[in-house]
Coordinates of C-alpha atoms and ligand atoms in Angstrom, one line a residue:
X1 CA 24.5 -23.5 -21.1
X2 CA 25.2 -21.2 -24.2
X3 CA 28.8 -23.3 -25.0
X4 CA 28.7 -24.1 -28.8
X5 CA 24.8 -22.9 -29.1
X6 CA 24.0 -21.6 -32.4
X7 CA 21.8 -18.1 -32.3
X8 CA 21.0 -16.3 -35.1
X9 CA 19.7 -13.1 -34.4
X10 CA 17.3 -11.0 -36.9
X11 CA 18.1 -7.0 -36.6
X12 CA 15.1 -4.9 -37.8
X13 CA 15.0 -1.1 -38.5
X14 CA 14.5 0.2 -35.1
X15 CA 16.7 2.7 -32.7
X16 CA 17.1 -0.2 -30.3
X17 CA 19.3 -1.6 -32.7
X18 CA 21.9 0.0 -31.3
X19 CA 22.0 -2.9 -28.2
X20 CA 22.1 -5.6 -30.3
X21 CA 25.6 -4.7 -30.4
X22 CA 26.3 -5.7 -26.5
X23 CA 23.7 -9.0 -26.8
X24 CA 26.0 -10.4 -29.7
X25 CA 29.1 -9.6 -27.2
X26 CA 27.0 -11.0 -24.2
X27 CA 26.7 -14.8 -26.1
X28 CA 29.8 -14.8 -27.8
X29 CA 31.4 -14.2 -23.8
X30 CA 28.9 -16.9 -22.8
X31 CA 30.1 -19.4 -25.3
X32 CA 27.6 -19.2 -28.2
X33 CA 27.9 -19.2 -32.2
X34 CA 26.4 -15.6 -33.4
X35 CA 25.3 -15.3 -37.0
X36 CA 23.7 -11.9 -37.6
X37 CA 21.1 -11.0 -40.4
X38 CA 20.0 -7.5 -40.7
X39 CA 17.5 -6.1 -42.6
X40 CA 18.7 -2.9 -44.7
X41 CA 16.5 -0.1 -42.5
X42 CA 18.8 -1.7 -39.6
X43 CA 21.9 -0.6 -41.0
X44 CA 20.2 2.9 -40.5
X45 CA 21.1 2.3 -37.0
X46 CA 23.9 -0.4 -36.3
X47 CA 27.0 -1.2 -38.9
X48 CA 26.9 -4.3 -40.3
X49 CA 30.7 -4.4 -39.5
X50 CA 30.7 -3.7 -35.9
X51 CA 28.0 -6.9 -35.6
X52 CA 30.4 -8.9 -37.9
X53 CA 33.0 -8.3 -35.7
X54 CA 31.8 -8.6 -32.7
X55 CA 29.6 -12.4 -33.9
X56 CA 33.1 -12.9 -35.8
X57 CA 30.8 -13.9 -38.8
X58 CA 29.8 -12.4 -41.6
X59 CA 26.8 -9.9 -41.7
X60 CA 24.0 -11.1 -44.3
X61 CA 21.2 -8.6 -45.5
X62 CA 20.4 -9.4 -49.3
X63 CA 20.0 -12.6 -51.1
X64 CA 22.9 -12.3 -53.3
X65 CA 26.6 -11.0 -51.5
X66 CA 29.5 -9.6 -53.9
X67 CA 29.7 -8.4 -57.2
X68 CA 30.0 -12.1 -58.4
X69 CA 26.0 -12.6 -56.8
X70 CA 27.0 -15.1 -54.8
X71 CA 23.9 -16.6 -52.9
X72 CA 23.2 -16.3 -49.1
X73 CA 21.1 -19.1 -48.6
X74 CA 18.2 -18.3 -46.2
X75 CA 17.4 -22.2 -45.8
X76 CA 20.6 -23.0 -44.7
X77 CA 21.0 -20.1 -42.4
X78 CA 17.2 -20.9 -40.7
X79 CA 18.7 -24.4 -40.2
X80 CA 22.1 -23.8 -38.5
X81 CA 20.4 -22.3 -35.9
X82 CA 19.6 -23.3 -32.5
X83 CA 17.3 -20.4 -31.8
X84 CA 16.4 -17.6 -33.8
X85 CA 16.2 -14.3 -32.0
X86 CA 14.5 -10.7 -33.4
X87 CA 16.1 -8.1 -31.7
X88 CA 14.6 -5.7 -32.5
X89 CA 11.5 -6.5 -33.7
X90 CA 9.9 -3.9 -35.5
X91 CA 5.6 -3.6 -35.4
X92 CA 6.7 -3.9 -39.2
X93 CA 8.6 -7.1 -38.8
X94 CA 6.3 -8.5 -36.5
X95 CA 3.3 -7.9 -38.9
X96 CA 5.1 -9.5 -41.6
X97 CA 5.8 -12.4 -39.3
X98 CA 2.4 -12.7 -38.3
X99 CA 1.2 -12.6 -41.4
X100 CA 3.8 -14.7 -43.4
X101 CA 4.9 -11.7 -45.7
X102 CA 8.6 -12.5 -47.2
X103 CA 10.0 -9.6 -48.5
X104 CA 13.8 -9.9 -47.6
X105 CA 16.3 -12.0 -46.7
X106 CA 15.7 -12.0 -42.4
X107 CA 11.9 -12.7 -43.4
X108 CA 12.8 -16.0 -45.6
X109 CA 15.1 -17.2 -42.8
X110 CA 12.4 -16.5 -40.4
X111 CA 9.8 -18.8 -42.2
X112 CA 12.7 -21.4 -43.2
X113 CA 13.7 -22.0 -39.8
X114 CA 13.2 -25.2 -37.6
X115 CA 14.1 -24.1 -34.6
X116 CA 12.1 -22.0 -31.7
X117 CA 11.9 -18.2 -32.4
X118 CA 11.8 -15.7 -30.0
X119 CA 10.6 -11.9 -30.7
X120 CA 11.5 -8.7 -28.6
X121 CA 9.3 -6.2 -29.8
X122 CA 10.4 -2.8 -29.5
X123 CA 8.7 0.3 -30.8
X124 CA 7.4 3.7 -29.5
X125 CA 4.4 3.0 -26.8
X126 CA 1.4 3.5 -28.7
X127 CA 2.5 1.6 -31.9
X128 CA 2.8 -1.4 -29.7
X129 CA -0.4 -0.6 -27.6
X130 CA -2.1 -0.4 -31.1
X131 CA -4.8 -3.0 -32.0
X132 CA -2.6 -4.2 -34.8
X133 CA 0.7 -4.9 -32.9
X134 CA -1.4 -6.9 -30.4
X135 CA -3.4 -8.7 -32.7
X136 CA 0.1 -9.8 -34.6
X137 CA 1.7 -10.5 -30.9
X138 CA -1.3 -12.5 -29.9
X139 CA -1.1 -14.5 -33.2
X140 CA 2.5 -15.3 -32.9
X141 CA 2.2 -16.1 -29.2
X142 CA -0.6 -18.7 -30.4
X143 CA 1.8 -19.9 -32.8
X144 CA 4.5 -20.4 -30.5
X145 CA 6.5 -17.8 -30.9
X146 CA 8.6 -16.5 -27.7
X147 CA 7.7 -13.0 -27.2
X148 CA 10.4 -10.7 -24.9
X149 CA 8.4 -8.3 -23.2
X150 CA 9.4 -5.0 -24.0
X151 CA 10.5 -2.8 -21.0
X152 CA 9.2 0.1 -20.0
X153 CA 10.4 3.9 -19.4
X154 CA 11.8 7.0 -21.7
X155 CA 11.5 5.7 -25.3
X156 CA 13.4 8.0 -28.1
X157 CA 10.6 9.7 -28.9
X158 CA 10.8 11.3 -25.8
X159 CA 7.2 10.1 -24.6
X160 CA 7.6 7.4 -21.9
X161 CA 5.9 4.1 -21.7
X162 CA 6.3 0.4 -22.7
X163 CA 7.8 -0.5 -26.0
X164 CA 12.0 0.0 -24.9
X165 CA 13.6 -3.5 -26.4
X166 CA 14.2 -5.6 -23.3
X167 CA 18.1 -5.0 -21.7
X168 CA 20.5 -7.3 -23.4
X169 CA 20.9 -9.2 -20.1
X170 CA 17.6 -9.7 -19.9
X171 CA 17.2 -11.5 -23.4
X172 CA 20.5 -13.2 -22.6
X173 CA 18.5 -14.9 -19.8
X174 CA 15.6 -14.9 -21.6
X175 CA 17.6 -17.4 -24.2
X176 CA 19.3 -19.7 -21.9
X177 CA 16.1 -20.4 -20.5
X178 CA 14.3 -21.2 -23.6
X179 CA 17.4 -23.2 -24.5
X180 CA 16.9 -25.1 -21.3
X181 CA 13.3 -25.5 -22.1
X182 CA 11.9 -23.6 -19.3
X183 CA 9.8 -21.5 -19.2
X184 CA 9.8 -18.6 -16.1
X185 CA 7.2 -20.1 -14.3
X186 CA 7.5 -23.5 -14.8
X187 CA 7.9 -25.5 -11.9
X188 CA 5.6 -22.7 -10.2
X189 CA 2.0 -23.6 -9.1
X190 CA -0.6 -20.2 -8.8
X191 CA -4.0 -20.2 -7.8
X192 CA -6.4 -18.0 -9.6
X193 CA -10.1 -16.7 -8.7
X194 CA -12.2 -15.2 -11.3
X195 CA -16.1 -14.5 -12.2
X196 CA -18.5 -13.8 -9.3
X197 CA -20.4 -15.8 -6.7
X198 CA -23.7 -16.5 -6.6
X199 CA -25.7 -16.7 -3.0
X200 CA -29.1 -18.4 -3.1
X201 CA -32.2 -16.8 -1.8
X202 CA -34.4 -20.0 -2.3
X203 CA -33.8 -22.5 -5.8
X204 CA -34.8 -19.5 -8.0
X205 CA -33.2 -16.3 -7.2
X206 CA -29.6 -15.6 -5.7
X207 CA -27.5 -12.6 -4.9
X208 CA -24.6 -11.9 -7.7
X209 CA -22.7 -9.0 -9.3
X210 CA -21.4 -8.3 -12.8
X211 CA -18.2 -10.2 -12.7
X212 CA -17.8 -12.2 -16.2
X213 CA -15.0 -13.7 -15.2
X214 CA -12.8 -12.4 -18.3
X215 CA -9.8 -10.6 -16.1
X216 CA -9.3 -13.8 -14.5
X217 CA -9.3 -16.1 -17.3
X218 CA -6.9 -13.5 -19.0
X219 CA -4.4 -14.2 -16.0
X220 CA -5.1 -17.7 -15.8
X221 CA -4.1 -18.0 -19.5
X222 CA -1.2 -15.6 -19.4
X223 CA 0.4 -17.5 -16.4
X224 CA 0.2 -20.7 -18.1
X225 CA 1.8 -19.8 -20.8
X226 CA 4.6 -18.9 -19.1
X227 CA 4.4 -22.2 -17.5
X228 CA 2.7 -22.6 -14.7
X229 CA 0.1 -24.7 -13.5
X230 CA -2.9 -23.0 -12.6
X231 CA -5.5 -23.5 -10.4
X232 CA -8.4 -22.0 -11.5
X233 CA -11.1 -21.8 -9.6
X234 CA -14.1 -20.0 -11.0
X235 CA -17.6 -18.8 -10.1
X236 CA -20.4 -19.4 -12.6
X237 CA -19.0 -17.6 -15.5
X238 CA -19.4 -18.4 -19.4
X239 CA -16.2 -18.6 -20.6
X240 CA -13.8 -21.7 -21.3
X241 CA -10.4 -22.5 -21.0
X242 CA -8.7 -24.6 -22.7
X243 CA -4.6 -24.3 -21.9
X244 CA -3.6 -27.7 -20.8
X245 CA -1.9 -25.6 -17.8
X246 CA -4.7 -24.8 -16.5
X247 CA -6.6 -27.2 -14.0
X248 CA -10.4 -25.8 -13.4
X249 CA -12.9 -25.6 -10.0
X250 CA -16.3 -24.5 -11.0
X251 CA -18.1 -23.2 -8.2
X252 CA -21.4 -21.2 -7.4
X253 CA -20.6 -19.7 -4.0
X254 CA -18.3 -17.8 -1.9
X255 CA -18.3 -20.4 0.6
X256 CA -17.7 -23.2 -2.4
X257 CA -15.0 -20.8 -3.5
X258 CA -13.6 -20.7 -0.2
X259 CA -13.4 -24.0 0.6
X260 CA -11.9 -24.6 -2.5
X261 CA -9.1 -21.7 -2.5
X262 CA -7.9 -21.9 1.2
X263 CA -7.4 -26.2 0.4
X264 CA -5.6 -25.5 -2.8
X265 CA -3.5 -22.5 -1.9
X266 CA -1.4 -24.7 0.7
X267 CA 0.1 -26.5 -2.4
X268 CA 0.5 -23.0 -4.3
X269 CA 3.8 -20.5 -4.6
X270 CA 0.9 -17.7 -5.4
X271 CA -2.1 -16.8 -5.7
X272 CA -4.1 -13.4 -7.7
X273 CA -7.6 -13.0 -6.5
X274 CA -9.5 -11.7 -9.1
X275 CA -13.1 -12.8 -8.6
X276 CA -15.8 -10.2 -7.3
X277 CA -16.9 -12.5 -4.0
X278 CA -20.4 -11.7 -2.6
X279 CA -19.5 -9.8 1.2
X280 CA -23.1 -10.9 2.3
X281 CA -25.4 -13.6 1.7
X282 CA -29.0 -14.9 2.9
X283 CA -28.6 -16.5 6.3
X284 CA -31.4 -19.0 5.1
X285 CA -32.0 -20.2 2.0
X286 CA -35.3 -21.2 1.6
X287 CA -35.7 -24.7 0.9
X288 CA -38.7 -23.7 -2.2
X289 CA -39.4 -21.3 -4.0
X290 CA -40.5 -17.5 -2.1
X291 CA -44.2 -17.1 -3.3
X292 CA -45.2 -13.6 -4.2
X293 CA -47.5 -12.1 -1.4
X294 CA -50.3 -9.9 -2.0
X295 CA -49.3 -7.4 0.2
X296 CA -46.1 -8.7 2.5
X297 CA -42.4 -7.9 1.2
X298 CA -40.0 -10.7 2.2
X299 CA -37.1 -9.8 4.6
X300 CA -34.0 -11.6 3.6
X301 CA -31.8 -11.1 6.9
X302 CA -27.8 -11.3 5.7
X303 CA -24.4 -12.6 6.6
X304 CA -21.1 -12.9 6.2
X305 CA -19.6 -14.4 3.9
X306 CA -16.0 -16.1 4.5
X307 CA -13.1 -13.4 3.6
X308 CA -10.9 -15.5 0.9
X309 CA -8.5 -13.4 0.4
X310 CA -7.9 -12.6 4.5
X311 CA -8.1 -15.9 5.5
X312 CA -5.2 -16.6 3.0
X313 CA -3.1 -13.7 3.9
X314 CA -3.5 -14.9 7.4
X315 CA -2.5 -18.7 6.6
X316 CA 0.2 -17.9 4.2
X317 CA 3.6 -18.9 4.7
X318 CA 6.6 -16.4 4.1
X319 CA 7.5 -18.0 0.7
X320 CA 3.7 -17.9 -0.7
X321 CA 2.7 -14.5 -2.8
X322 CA -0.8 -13.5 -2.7
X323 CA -2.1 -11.0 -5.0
X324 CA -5.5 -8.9 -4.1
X325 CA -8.0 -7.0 -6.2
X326 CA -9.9 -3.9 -4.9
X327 CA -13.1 -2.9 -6.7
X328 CA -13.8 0.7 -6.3
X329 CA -16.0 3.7 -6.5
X330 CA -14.6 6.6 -4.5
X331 CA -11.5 7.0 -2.2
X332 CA -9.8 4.3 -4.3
X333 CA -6.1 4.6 -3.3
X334 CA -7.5 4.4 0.5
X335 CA -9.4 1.8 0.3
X336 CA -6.8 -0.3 -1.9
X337 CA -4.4 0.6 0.7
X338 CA -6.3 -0.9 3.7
X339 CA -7.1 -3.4 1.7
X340 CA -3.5 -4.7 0.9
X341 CA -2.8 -4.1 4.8
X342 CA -5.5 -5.3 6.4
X343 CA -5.5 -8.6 4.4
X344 CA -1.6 -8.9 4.3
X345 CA -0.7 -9.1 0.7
X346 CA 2.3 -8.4 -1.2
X347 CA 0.6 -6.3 -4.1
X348 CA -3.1 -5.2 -4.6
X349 CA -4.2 -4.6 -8.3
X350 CA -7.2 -1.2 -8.1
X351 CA -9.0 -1.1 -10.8
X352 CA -12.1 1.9 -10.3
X353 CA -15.7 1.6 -12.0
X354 CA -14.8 5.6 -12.2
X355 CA -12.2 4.9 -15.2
X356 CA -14.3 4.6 -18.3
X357 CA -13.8 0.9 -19.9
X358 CA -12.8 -0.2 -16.3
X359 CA -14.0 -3.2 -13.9
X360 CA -16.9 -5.5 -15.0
X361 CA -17.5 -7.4 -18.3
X362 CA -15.7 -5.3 -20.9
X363 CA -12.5 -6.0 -22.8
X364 CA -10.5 -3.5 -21.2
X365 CA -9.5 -2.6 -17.6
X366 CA -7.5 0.3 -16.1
X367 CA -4.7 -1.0 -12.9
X368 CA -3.1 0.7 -10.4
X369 CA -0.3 -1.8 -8.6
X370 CA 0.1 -0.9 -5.0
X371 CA 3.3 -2.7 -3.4
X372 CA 3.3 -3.7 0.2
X373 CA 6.9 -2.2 0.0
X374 CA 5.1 1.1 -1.0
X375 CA 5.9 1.2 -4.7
X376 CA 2.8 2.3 -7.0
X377 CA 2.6 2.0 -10.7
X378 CA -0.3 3.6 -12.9
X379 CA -1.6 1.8 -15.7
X380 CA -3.3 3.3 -18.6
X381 CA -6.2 1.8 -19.9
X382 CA -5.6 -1.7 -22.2
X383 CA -7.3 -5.1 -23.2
X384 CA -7.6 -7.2 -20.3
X385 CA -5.0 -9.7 -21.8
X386 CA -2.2 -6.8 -21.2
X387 CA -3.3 -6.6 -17.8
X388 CA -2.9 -10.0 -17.3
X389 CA 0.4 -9.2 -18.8
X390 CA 1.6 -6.4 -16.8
X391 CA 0.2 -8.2 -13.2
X392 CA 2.1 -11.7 -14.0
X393 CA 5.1 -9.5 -14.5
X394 CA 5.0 -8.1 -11.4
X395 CA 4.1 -11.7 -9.8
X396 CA 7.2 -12.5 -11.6
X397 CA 9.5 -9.8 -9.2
X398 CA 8.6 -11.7 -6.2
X399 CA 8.8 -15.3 -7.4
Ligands
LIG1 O1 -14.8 -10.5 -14.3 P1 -14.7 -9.2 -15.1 O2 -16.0 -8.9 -15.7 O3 -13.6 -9.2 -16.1 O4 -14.4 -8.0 -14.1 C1 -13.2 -7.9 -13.4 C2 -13.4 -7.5 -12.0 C3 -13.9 -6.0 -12.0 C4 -14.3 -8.4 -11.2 C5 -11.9 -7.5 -11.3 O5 -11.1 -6.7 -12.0 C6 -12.0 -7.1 -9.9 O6 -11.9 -6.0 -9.5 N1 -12.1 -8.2 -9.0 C7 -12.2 -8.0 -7.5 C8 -13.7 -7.5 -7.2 C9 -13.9 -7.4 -5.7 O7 -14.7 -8.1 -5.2 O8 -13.2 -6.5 -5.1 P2 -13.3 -6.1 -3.5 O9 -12.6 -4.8 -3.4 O10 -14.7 -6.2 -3.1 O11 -12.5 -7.3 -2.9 C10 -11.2 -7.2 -2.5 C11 -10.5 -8.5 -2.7 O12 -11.0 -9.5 -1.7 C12 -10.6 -9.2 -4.0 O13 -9.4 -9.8 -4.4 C13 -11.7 -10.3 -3.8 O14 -11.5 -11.4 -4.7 C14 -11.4 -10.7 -2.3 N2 -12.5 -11.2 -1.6 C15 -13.6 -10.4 -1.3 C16 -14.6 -10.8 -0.5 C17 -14.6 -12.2 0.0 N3 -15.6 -12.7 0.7 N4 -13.5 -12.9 -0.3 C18 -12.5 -12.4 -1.0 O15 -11.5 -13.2 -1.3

C-alpha cells in the first residue's frame, strides 16, 4: 500500500517529537518516500540529521539552505507529496493552520499543498481540552483536515490525560487507510437514538423530558465523519443535521421509536442509544381535548412503554454492538451496572444529573464507560462533541 507513496511529514516544537523518529523508519520499511520539514522549536527536540537519515532525504526548516541562500521551495515540496502529515502538531501549529497564519517554511508548505493533510495533535491535556484548540480542531475537521486522535495516559508534564501524540503504528495505519480512502468506519452501518419521546395525553398535552437531542446529534455527526452511515432516528428535537452520512427518522413516540429502531438495527453493525425514552405512557389517549372540570382532577392511568434498548440486546446477533445510556440521580454505578446486564450490552455510557454541566440540554456532559468485560473509564467534564468523540472511540475497539 505505502510502496513508492510520497509523505511529507511536518515536525512541530513539541516533546513527542521525539517518535517521529520511529514513524519515518515505520514508512521507509513499509515502502514510502519520506521528506521531513521541521520547524526550528522541533530541533529543540529531534536532530534534523537523525530524520535526514533515517527519510534518507534532506531535512528542510528555513526558506533559504546554505551559505549560498539557495531556495527550498515550499510549493514544490507541498506538491510532491501524496499526503502531508503533522506529527506533532503543536496547539501553536494547529492555530496557525486553522487560521491560515504562514510564518515559516512547514506553514507555506502546509497551505501550498494539494494533497489531503492529516494532523496528530499532541499537547499537555488541558491545552488541548482548551476552547481554543477545539475550536481550531473543529475548523480544520470542517475543512477536511484528518485529525489523529491523541492518546491518552502520563503526558511529560507528569499530569495524565489526553493529548500523548498517537503511537507511530497507529498513525502508520492511520495513513494507509487515508491513502486507501477509507475511512475507519466506512463500510459500517450504526444506528443512533437521540432527543426524547413524547406520549399523548389527548391532541394537546403529552408526557416528555428535557432531552434536546444534542448528545445524540454530536454522535451521529462524529460517526459519520468517520464514515459511517447513520441511522438516525430522533424524537421531536430542534436540531438539524445535515452530513450526507447521516440518513434521518423523525419520530414523536417511544413506540414510533421502537418500531423504528428494532426494524433498522437488523441491517446495523451498532447501535448507541442516546435518547431519553418515556418508561410510561397514558394507556388512553383521549381522542379530544381533556376539558378543565370545576372540581374533578383527571386520572391518567399509565403503561409501559416498549424497552428499546432490551428488546435489541435480546435480538442482537453476536457480531452487532449495542451501546446503552443510563440517566442517573443516585447509586449511579449500580444502576449503570444493572443496566448494561440486564439489557445485555457491550458498554453503557453514565452520565449523572449530580455532575454539574451534565445530562439534559447543555453543551457539555460528564461519561463514565462501563465495559461488559468490567473495564471503567472516568471522563472529565467536556463539550458534547468530545463525548461523542471519546464514545465512537470506544465503539471503534469492538468493531
Ligand atoms: O439530549 P440532551 O439534552 O443532549 O441530553 C442527553 C441525555 C441526558 C438525554 C443523554 O446523555 C442520556 O443520558 N440519554 C439516556 C437517557 C435515559 O433515558 O436514560 P435511562 O437510564 O432512563 O435509560 C437507559 C437506556 O435505555 C438508554 O439508552 C435509553 O435510550 C434506553 N431506553 C429506555 C427506555 C425505553 N423505553 N427504551 C429505551 O431504549
Amino acid at each position: 500500500m505505502l510502496n513508492g507513496k510520497r509523505i511529507l511529514i511536518g515536525v512541530s516544537g513539541g516533546i513527542a517529537a521525539y517518535k517521529v523518529a520511529w514513524l519515518v523508519r515505520l514508512l521507509v520499511k513499509a515502502g514510502a518516500q519520506v521528506r521531513v520539514v521541521m520547524t526550528h522549536a522541533a530541533h529543540e527536540f529531534v536532530t534534523p540529521l537523525t530524520l535526514a537519515t533515517l527519510s534518507k532525504n534532506p531535512v528542510v526548516t528555513d526558506f533559504q539552505a546554505g551559505k549560498q541562500g539557495t531556495w527550498n521551495n515550499h510549493v514544490e515540496l507541498g506538491l510532491w507529496a501524496d499526503l502531508l502529515v503533522l506529527a506533532p502538531a503543536t496547539a501553536n501549529t494547529l492555530a496557525k493552520l486553522a487560521h491560515g497564519h504562514c510564518d515559516n517554511l512547514l506553514m507555506a508548505v502546509v497551505l501550498s499543498a494539494r494533497c489531503p493533510v492529516c494532523v496528530a495533535p499532541a499537547m499537555d491535556v488541558d491545552m488541548y481540552h482548551h476552547a481554543s484548540t477545539q475550536d481550531n480542531l473543529r475548523i480544520l475537521d470542517q475543512r477536511g483536515v484528518k485529525i489523529i486522535p491523541p492518546g491518552e495516559g502520563e503526558l511529560a508534564s507528569g499530569l495524565s490525560g489526553e493529548g500523548r501524540l498517537a503511537e507511530p503504528e497507529h498513525i502508520l495505519a492511520f495513513i494507509e487507510a487515508t491513502l486507501a480512502g477509507k475511512q475507519r468506519l466506512s463500510g459500517k452501518r450504526i444506528l443512533v437514538t437521540a432527543g426524547p419521546t413524547f406520549e399523548a395525553i389527548d391532541p394537546v398535552r403529552f408526557i416528555g423530558n428535557h432531552s434536546s437531542g444534542k448528545m445524540g446529534v454530536a454522535i451521529a455527526e462524529k460517526l459519520a465523519s468517520e464514515g459511517a452511515e447513520v441511522c438516525f432516528i430522533a424524537g421531536p428535537i430542534a436540531i438539524p443535521t445535515n452530513h450526507p452520512n447521516i440518513k434521518r427518522f423523525d419520530v414523536v413516540s417511544a413506540q414510533d421509536m421502537f418500531d423504528c429502531a428494532t426494524q433498522e438495527f437488523l441491517t446495523c453493525d451498532a447501535a448507541i442509544l442516546a435518547a431519553a425514552v418515556a418508561d410510561y405512557r397514558p394507556k388512553n389517549v383521549a381522542a379530544e381535548k381533556i376539558k378543565k372540570q370545576a372540581h374533578d382532577v383527571p386520572q391518567i392511568e399509565l403503561e409501559q412503554t416498549p424497552d428499546i434498548l432490551a428488546t435489541l440486546g435480546q435480538t442482537k446477533k453476536q457480531t452487532q454492538v449495542l451501546v446503552g445510556f443510563a440517566l442517573e440521580t443516585t447509586n449511579e454505578i449500580e444502576h449503570a451496572k444493572r443496566k448494561l446486564e440486564k439489557k445485555n450490552l457491550d458498554f453503557i455510557v453514565l452520565n449523572s444529573l449530580r455532575d454539574s454541566g451534565a445530562g439534559f440540554k447543555g453543551d457539555t456532559n460528564k461519561i463514565t464507560i462501563l465495559h461488559r468485560a468490567g473495564k471503567t473509564i472516568n471522563f472529565e467534564l467536556k463539550s458534547k462533541n468530545e463525548v461523542a468523540a471519546d464514545i465512537v472511540e470506544q465503539l471503534c475497539t469492538y468493531l
